């Protein structure tokens, strides 16, 4: 089920087509046909006996308008439950099998307590039950909240995953195989101590970044984009940056331009794949993200196969905050911290050194991750022990896990020579 702002799932060879149920306002259309789903012609008429419905909470909330009153799912699977606000789940609870029982008040009606209610099941009746499976990870970031929830309501107003796993202690099973990333990336994720016995799937464990490095014109950039250097970091010596680093924005845009040349898209379709699957930029602050987008737009607008509007839209979906990047992945992930002012780092230490945030940042990459930060950021020592332990994980990534280093001299945003340190795992 999709809205008119979402893209239709395209046909795929040797695969069955996905039926398209379009919902906007009070209109429902199945596979583009008017009158296919109405109050008189309900959805069940067009459904097979066994089917899978993909939908978000918004569409599920309204689905009752076009199904029978007793419509129910055998199985409800909630993906990305660690980013789903708990109350969004209520939309799907309309479609669980109803469990019938009779409620008979006892003789003493003066006390409104549970002890004076007699609940009787309907005997000799077999019940269908809906099974609910929630898939998530409470070591990632919860849904974005505008305000801090009231005391004792944190779990209720947190993610669905935390509500059930932490609040109700339901049984859970930790997956031990990472099907996304290169083994070096998975090895660092395992070092964070959040997941026990995590290993890379054998098919993807050795897969490297694809592209022709001979098409990269800058010698120092060839070293950065070397596919064999999977886990990388770049450290610079800028000071007093308070959330926007023009230098990092310039560096990120050059890396992406060089990677674009490596991949060599030759059509609009290939360029769309580059932006949607090839590269992603994670910036903790929206201001840094907007700066990177402006740099990228100025560079790519003359060479892009896309219209200006389409290019800008793809850039906005390529450069994200950490929260918005959850659930996504790219072949190459670049992180730009954008902070080098000690007072600003001190003011934001709990936010910027959040371990779940760093876990999401590093684990979105399939074949290569590049972490860019200032030396001031890495050298900052928080006063609180809990935050210090989290900050040490970032330091470990840069200075220990990335166990080889090269000094590079590049042309900065002012076209002046500037030195930086490139570290990588060997």
C-alpha positions as MATLAB code, in Angstrom:
seq = 'XXXXXXXXXXXXXXXXXXXXXXXXXXXXXXXXXXXXXXXXXXXXXXXXXXXXXXXXXXXXXXXXXXXXXXXXXXXXXXXXXXXXXXXXXXXXXXXXXXXXXXXXXXXXXXXXXXXXXXXXXXXXXXXXXXXXXXXXXXXXXXXXXXXXXXXXXXXXXXXXXXXXXXXXXXXXXXXXXXXXXXXXXXXXXXXXXXXXXXXXXXXXXXXXXXXXXXXXXXXXXXXXXXXXXXXXXXXXXXXXXXXXXXXXXXXXXXXXXXXXXXXXXXXXXXXXXXXXXXXXXXXXXXXXXXXXXXXXXXXXXXXXXXXXXXXXXXXXXXXXXXXXXXXXXXXXXXXXXXXXXXXXXXXXXXXXXXXXXXXXXXXXXXXXXXXXXXXXXXXXXXXXXXXXXXXXXXXXXXXXXXXXXXXXXXXXXXXXXXXXXXXXXX';
ca = [
       0.000    0.000    0.000;
       1.470    3.364   -0.956;
       0.572    7.035   -1.229;
       0.724    9.097   -4.417;
       4.070   10.561   -3.285;
       5.723    7.124   -3.129;
       7.253    5.338   -6.099;
       5.595    2.333   -7.698;
       7.585   -0.905   -7.298;
       8.926   -1.697  -10.749;
       8.618   -5.007  -12.550;
      11.514   -7.427  -12.232;
      12.369  -10.230  -14.615;
      11.513  -13.744  -13.436;
       9.672  -12.277  -10.435;
       5.972  -11.916   -9.900;
       4.730   -8.332  -10.079;
       3.768   -6.641   -6.809;
       0.119   -5.577   -6.732;
      -0.085   -1.828   -6.210;
      -2.744   -0.461   -3.847;
      -2.690    3.328   -4.089;
      -4.260    5.295   -1.230;
      -4.677    9.050   -1.098;
      -7.468   10.918    0.666;
     -10.592    8.764    0.383;
      -9.426    7.149   -2.871;
      -8.186    3.551   -3.120;
      -6.980    2.104   -6.442;
      -5.694   -1.414   -7.047;
      -3.196   -1.579   -9.913;
      -4.384    1.795  -11.215;
      -7.997    0.707  -11.817;
     -10.796    3.055  -10.759;
     -13.529    1.451   -8.684;
     -11.358   -1.580   -7.909;
     -11.548   -1.020   -4.133;
     -14.618    0.802   -2.789;
     -16.993    0.607    0.175;
     -19.146   -1.719   -1.911;
     -16.238   -3.692   -3.432;
     -13.917   -4.429   -0.527;
     -10.260   -5.383   -0.787;
     -10.849   -9.042    0.082;
     -12.548   -9.562   -3.290;
      -9.187   -9.006   -5.005;
      -6.948  -10.765   -2.478;
      -5.708  -14.325   -2.825;
      -6.228  -16.691    0.079;
      -2.584  -16.274    1.077;
      -1.007  -12.867    0.599;
       1.459  -10.433    2.134;
       0.557   -6.772    2.602;
       3.329   -4.194    3.000;
       2.112   -0.965    4.611;
       3.055    1.797    7.025;
       1.061    2.876   10.082;
      -0.719    5.680    8.215;
      -2.204    3.358    5.580;
      -3.027    0.634    8.110;
      -4.941    3.182   10.173;
      -7.281    3.802    7.203;
      -7.409    0.264    5.796;
     -10.478   -0.625    7.889;
     -12.507    1.547    5.489;
     -12.015   -1.022    2.717;
     -12.019   -4.405    4.479;
     -14.570   -6.539    6.329;
     -15.062   -5.954   10.048;
     -13.496   -9.330   10.847;
     -10.441   -8.837    8.593;
      -7.341  -10.064   10.445;
      -3.722  -11.006    9.830;
      -2.249  -14.356   10.820;
       1.162  -12.733   11.211;
       2.177   -9.109   11.752;
       5.886   -8.415   11.255;
       7.108   -4.968   12.295;
      10.412   -4.025   10.671;
      12.688   -1.265   12.039;
      10.763   -1.482   15.322;
      13.559    0.328   17.168;
      12.730    3.467   15.159;
       8.933    3.070   15.357;
       7.089    5.110   18.018;
       5.063    2.726   20.165;
       1.703    4.340   19.408;
       2.190    3.824   15.653;
       1.814    0.098   16.310;
      -1.785    0.658   17.413;
      -2.822    0.997   13.754;
      -2.001   -2.665   13.096;
      -3.771   -3.926   16.234;
      -7.098   -3.328   14.491;
      -6.328   -6.436   12.447;
      -5.591   -9.084   15.053;
      -7.994  -11.948   15.591;
     -10.601  -11.062   18.190;
     -10.590  -13.199   21.322;
     -14.165  -13.674   22.545;
     -15.109  -13.860   26.202;
     -18.108  -13.025   28.387;
     -17.877  -10.575   31.274;
     -20.379  -11.176   34.082;
     -20.490   -8.889   37.136;
     -20.855  -10.708   40.453;
     -23.472   -9.872   43.071;
     -21.482   -7.143   44.820;
     -21.527   -4.261   42.327;
     -20.427   -1.603   44.804;
     -16.722   -2.280   44.316;
     -15.306   -1.385   40.903;
     -12.349   -3.711   41.135;
     -11.084   -6.521   38.963;
     -11.848   -8.964   41.761;
     -15.613   -8.610   41.272;
     -15.546   -9.450   37.572;
     -15.926  -12.994   36.348;
     -14.362  -13.523   32.919;
     -15.557  -16.646   31.167;
     -14.142  -18.021   27.960;
     -16.493  -19.489   25.408;
     -15.963  -23.202   25.975;
     -15.245  -25.682   23.196;
     -14.293  -22.963   20.743;
     -11.037  -22.956   18.802;
      -9.396  -19.564   18.521;
      -7.184  -18.165   15.818;
      -4.438  -16.002   17.240;
      -2.367  -13.388   15.440;
       1.376  -13.777   15.898;
       3.398  -10.565   16.157;
       7.136  -10.446   15.430;
       9.026   -7.208   15.989;
      12.419   -6.749   14.362;
      14.730   -4.069   15.663;
      17.817   -3.124   17.602;
      17.756   -1.053   20.788;
      21.483   -0.392   20.283;
      20.478    2.049   17.575;
      18.780    5.414   18.009;
      15.139    5.715   19.145;
      12.574    7.786   17.231;
      13.297   11.515   17.145;
      11.446   13.312   19.953;
      10.810   17.029   20.232;
      10.484   16.892   24.030;
      11.822   14.639   26.762;
       9.039   12.250   27.862;
       7.593   12.587   31.390;
       9.077   10.483   34.158;
       7.902    6.840   34.158;
       6.596    7.176   30.597;
       9.963    6.869   28.858;
       9.378    3.276   27.724;
       5.823    3.934   26.565;
       6.926    6.920   24.484;
      10.131    5.292   23.248;
      10.378    2.816   20.385;
       8.123   -0.208   20.025;
      11.163   -2.476   20.331;
      12.257   -1.005   23.677;
       8.674   -1.005   24.954;
       8.343   -4.763   24.555;
      11.927   -5.928   25.119;
      12.777   -3.655   28.059;
       9.305   -2.845   29.371;
       7.688   -6.278   29.062;
      10.793   -8.474   28.907;
       9.555  -10.481   25.934;
      11.970  -13.082   24.643;
      14.312  -11.909   21.912;
      16.929  -13.486   19.691;
      20.095  -11.689   18.639;
      21.074  -12.339   15.034;
      24.751  -13.241   14.828;
      25.399  -12.838   11.104;
      25.788   -9.469    9.409;
      24.580   -9.890    5.830;
      25.462   -6.344    4.783;
      29.075   -5.449    5.404;
      32.687   -6.375    4.711;
      34.328   -8.407    7.470;
      36.542   -5.479    8.577;
      33.484   -3.303    9.217;
      31.761   -6.147   11.066;
      34.911   -6.743   13.135;
      34.792   -3.192   14.465;
      31.045   -3.382   15.142;
      31.766   -6.489   17.220;
      34.441   -4.550   19.155;
      31.822   -2.081   20.399;
      30.573   -4.810   22.720;
      26.928   -4.385   21.743;
      26.540   -7.673   19.870;
      27.872  -11.051   20.945;
      29.642  -13.317   18.438;
      28.832  -11.126   15.421;
      30.335  -12.333   12.132;
      30.146  -11.318    8.477;
      28.181  -13.445    6.020;
      30.659  -15.445    3.941;
      29.310  -14.189    0.596;
      29.825  -10.508    1.504;
      32.798  -10.791    3.860;
      35.427  -10.091    1.179;
      33.440   -7.892   -1.236;
      35.290   -4.630   -1.979;
      34.251   -1.256   -3.324;
      33.841   -1.436   -7.104;
      35.122    1.169   -9.543;
      38.123    2.107  -11.676;
      40.627    4.012   -9.511;
      42.546    4.944  -12.674;
      39.756    7.457  -13.313;
      40.659    9.288  -10.077;
      42.891   12.200  -11.072;
      44.227   13.266   -7.645;
      47.075   11.004   -6.402;
      46.194   11.507   -2.720;
      42.549   10.693   -3.446;
      43.561    7.362   -4.994;
      44.983    6.392   -1.610;
      41.771    7.359    0.187;
      39.530    5.494   -2.283;
      41.703    2.381   -2.511;
      39.080   -0.417   -2.261;
      41.460   -2.529   -0.165;
      41.405    0.122    2.571;
      37.947   -0.693    3.941;
      37.842    0.961    7.376;
      39.333    4.454    7.209;
      39.561    7.771    9.031;
      40.796   11.247    8.132;
      42.031   13.632   10.833;
      42.629   17.341   10.287;
      43.950   20.156   12.503;
      41.228   22.791   12.121;
      40.072   24.614   15.261;
      36.984   26.512   16.450;
      34.432   24.837   14.130;
      31.067   24.817   15.932;
      28.922   22.482   13.842;
      29.835   23.605   10.345;
      33.192   22.641    8.878;
      33.693   24.140    5.433;
      36.923   22.173    5.143;
      35.170   18.855    5.784;
      32.368   19.788    3.366;
      34.978   20.537    0.695;
      36.798   17.255    1.406;
      33.600   15.170    1.372;
      32.502   16.686   -1.944;
      35.902   15.882   -3.516;
      35.734   12.283   -2.269;
      32.237   11.855   -3.725;
      33.217   13.448   -7.049;
      36.194   11.083   -7.296;
      34.032    8.088   -6.389;
      31.521    9.208   -9.034;
      34.339    9.211  -11.599;
      35.392    5.751  -10.384;
      31.892    4.392  -10.958;
      31.445    6.296  -14.225;
      27.627    6.531  -14.570;
      26.647    6.848  -18.235;
      22.917    7.551  -17.943;
      20.279    9.074  -15.706;
      19.330    5.634  -14.401;
      22.928    4.772  -13.501;
      23.356    8.101  -11.713;
      20.198    7.494   -9.682;
      21.690    4.154   -8.578;
      24.889    5.969   -7.586;
      23.002    8.305   -5.244;
      20.561    5.726   -3.879;
      22.903    2.746   -3.457;
      26.486    3.889   -3.981;
      27.244    6.664   -1.512;
      25.882    8.106    1.706;
      27.054   10.922    3.970;
      26.262   10.973    7.681;
      26.501   14.323    9.483;
      25.410   14.694   13.137;
      24.305   18.303   12.583;
      21.808   19.400    9.942;
      23.829   22.570    9.328;
      26.856   20.516    8.289;
      24.648   18.365    6.091;
      23.222   21.423    4.317;
      26.733   22.778    3.741;
      27.819   19.498    2.142;
      24.702   19.469   -0.049;
      25.478   22.985   -1.327;
      29.051   21.982   -2.197;
      27.862   18.834   -3.968;
      25.160   20.657   -5.919;
      27.635   23.254   -7.193;
      30.032   20.504   -8.311;
      27.518   18.106   -9.860;
      25.018   20.467  -11.438;
      27.147   20.980  -14.606;
      27.931   17.263  -15.050;
      24.803   15.496  -13.775;
      22.410   13.553  -16.014;
      19.597   14.667  -13.679;
      17.537   17.842  -13.704;
      18.391   20.419  -11.031;
      15.313   19.492   -8.990;
      15.957   15.761   -9.222;
      19.645   16.190   -8.364;
      18.838   18.259   -5.281;
      16.238   15.717   -4.172;
      18.752   12.865   -4.463;
      21.401   14.871   -2.594;
      18.965   15.488    0.268;
      18.381   11.733    0.436;
      22.121   11.023    0.310;
      23.315   13.429    3.022;
      21.484   12.578    6.244;
      21.674   12.958    9.983;
      22.432    9.712   11.802;
      18.799    9.358   12.911;
      17.471    9.497    9.350;
      20.074    7.070    8.007;
      18.850    4.187   10.160;
      17.514    1.365    8.058;
      19.556    2.443    5.036;
      22.910    1.329    3.690;
      25.364    2.320    0.973;
      28.468    0.866   -0.651;
      30.490    3.813    0.703;
      29.611    5.747    3.857;
      31.373    9.002    4.726;
      30.942   10.636    8.122;
      31.619   14.326    8.713;
      31.610   15.380   12.388;
      32.079   19.111   11.718;
      33.262   20.017   15.247;
      36.635   21.260   16.470;
      35.706   23.911   19.051;
      36.314   22.521   22.542;
      33.546   24.543   24.211;
      31.022   23.351   21.629;
      32.197   19.745   21.973;
      31.834   20.044   25.755;
      28.290   21.400   25.406;
      27.283   18.523   23.100;
      29.362   15.657   24.506;
      26.407   13.472   25.501;
      24.888   13.863   22.016;
      28.028   13.666   19.895;
      29.647   10.714   21.713;
      26.443    8.652   21.935;
      27.489    5.036   21.356;
      24.276    4.092   19.555;
      24.816    7.003   17.177;
      28.360    5.821   16.411;
      27.124    2.247   15.976;
      24.596    3.364   13.339;
      27.184    5.560   11.634;
      29.784    2.831   11.112;
      27.396   -0.045   10.403;
      25.580    1.536    7.417;
      28.507    0.820    5.071;
      28.712   -2.274    2.879;
      32.235   -2.036    1.437;
      33.967    1.066    2.828;
      33.574    3.625    5.608;
      35.480    6.920    5.960;
      35.252    8.797    9.280;
      36.327   12.471    9.107;
      36.954   14.549   12.221;
      39.260   17.105   13.781;
      42.166   16.268   16.053;
      40.490   18.427   18.715;
      37.400   16.222   18.609;
      39.436   13.044   19.030;
      41.566   14.498   21.810;
      38.643   15.776   23.884;
      38.280   14.030   27.271;
      34.776   14.161   28.825;
      34.493   14.625   32.589;
      31.756   12.051   33.106;
      32.945    8.461   33.187;
      29.997    7.077   31.183;
      30.545    9.553   28.346;
      34.316    8.999   28.542;
      33.810    5.267   27.947;
      31.685    6.022   24.874;
      34.187    8.572   23.542;
      36.935    5.982   23.922;
      35.191    3.782   21.332;
      35.581    6.510   18.705;
      39.213    7.017   19.707;
      39.768    3.245   19.437;
      38.286    3.223   15.935;
      40.565    6.014   14.679;
      43.821    5.417   16.510;
      43.864    1.647   17.092;
      41.517   -0.184   14.737;
      42.776    1.997   11.872;
      46.302    0.737   12.544;
      48.199    2.300    9.607;
      48.611    5.980    8.766;
      49.713    8.143    5.850;
      50.292   11.896    5.867;
      48.600   13.563    2.902;
      48.874   17.087    1.524;
      45.759   18.355   -0.214;
      44.340   21.571   -1.668;
      41.784   22.940    0.796;
      38.657   25.038    0.107;
      40.844   28.148   -0.349;
      43.072   26.282   -2.807;
      45.884   26.323   -0.257;
      48.045   23.360    0.738;
      46.949   21.645    3.935;
      48.138   18.471    5.625;
      45.958   15.783    7.117;
      46.355   12.246    8.453;
      44.752    9.331    6.651;
      44.427    6.194    8.784;
      43.144    2.778    7.744;
      42.998   -0.830    8.883;
      45.652   -2.970    7.258;
];
